[in-house]
PDB file of C-alpha atoms in Angstrom:
ATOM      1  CA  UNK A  24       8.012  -6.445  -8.165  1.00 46.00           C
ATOM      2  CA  UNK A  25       6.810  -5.199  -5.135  1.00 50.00           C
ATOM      3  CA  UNK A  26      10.367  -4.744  -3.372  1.00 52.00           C
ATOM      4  CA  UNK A  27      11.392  -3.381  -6.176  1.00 55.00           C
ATOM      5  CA  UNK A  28       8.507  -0.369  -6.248  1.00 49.00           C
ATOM      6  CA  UNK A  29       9.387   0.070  -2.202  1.00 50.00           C
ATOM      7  CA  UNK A  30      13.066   0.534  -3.348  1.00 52.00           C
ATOM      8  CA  UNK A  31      11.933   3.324  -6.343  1.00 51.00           C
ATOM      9  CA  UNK A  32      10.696   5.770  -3.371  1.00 48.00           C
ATOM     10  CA  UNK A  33      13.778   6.486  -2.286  1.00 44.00           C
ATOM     11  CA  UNK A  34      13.821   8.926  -5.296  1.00 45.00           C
ATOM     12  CA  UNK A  35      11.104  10.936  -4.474  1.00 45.00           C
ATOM     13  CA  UNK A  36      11.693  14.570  -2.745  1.00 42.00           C
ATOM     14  CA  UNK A  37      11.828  15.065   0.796  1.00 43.00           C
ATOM     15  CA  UNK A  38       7.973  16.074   0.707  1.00 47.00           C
ATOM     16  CA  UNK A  39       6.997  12.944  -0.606  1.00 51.00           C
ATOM     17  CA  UNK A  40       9.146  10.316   0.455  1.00 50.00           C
ATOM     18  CA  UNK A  41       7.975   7.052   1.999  1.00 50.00           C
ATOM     19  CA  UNK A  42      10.137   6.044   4.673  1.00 55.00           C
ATOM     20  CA  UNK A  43      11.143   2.526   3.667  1.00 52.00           C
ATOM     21  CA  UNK A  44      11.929   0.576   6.998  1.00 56.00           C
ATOM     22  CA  UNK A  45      12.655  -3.306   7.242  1.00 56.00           C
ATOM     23  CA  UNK A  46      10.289  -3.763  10.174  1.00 58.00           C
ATOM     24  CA  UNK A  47       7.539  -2.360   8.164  1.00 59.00           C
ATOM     25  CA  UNK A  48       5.261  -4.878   6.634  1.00 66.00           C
ATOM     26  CA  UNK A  49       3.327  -5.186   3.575  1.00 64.00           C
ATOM     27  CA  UNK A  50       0.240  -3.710   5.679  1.00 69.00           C
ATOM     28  CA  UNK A  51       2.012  -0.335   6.328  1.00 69.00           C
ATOM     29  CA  UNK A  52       2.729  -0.287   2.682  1.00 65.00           C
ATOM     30  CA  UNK A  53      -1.004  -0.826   2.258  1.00 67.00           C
ATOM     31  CA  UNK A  54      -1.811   2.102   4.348  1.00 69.00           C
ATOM     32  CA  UNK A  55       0.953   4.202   2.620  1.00 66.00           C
ATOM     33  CA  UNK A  56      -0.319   3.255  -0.993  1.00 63.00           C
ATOM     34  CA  UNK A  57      -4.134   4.019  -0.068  1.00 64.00           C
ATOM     35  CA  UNK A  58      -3.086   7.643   2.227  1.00 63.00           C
ATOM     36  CA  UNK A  59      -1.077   8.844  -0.285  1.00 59.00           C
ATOM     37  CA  UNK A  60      -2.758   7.282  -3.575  1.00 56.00           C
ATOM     38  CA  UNK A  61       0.609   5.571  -4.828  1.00 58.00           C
ATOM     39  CA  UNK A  62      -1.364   3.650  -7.674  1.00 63.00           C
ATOM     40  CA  UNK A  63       2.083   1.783  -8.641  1.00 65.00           C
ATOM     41  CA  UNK A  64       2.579   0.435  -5.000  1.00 64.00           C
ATOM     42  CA  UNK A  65      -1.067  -0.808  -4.950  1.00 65.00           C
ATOM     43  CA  UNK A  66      -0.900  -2.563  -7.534  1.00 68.00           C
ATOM     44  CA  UNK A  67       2.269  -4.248  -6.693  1.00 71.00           C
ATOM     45  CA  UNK A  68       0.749  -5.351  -3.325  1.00 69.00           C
ATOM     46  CA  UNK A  69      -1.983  -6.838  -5.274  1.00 70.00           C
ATOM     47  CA  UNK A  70       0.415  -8.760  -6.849  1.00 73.00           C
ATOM     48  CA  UNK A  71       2.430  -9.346  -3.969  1.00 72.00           C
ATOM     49  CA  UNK A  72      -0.818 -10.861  -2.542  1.00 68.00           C
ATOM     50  CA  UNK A  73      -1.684 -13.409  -5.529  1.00 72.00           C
ATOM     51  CA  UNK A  74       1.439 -15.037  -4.480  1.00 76.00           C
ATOM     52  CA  UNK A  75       0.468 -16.133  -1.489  1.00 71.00           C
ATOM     53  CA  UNK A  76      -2.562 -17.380  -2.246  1.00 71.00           C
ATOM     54  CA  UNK A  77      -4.011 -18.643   1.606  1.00 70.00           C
ATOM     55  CA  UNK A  78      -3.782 -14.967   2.612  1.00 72.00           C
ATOM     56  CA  UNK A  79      -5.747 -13.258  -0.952  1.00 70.00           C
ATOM     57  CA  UNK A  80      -9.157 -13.492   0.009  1.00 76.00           C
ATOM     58  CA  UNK A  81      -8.591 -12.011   3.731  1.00 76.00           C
ATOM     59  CA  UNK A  82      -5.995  -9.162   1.997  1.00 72.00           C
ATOM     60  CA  UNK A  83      -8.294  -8.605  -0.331  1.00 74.00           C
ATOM     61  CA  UNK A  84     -11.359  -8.081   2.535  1.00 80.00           C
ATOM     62  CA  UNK A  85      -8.978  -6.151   4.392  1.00 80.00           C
ATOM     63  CA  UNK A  86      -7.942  -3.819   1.520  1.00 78.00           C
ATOM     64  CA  UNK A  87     -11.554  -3.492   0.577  1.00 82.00           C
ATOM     65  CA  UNK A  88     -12.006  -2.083   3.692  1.00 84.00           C
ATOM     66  CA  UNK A  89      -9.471   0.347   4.063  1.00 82.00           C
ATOM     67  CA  UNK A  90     -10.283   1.580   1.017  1.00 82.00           C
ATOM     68  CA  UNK A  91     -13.978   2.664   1.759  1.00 83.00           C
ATOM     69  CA  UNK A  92     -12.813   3.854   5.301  1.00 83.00           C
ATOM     70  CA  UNK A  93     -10.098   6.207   3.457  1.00 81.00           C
ATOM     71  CA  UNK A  94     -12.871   7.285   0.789  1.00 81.00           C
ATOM     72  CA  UNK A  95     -15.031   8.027   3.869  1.00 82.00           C
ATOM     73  CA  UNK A  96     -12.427   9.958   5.873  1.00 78.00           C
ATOM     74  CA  UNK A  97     -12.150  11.765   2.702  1.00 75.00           C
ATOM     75  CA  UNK A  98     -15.788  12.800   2.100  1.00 73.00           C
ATOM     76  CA  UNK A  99     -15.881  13.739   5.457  1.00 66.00           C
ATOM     77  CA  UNK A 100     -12.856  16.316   5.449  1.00 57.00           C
TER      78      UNK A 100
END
């Protein structure tokens, strides 16, 4: 599911295209998902993440704390 939402940006305009890249990992989808508030690529990282389960708790610390730093940034600009 979440390859397959990475793949569906390819359709968006020029403005708002993600640049889909095979070195990119799951965490610059993370930071692409929270910048540009793609709800459907959040949500399939948070599924992406319940398969691995040994990584879930520190992805889910980690995306915890992007988020507040992004709501932050925001607040502050």
């Amino acid at each position: 599911m979440f390859q397959s939402n990475i793949s569906k940006f390819h359709s968006f305009d020029a403005k708002s295209r993600i640049e889909v890249k095979k070195e990119h990992t799951f965490f610059v989808y993370l930071e692409l998902s929270l910048s540009y508030e793609y709800h459907e690529l959040c949500f399939s990282l948070q599924k992406y993440l319940h398969s691995l389960p040994l990584y879930l708790a520190l992805m889910t610390f980690l995306i915890t704390l992007k988020a507040i730093n992004m709501r932050k940034k925001k607040k502050i600009t």
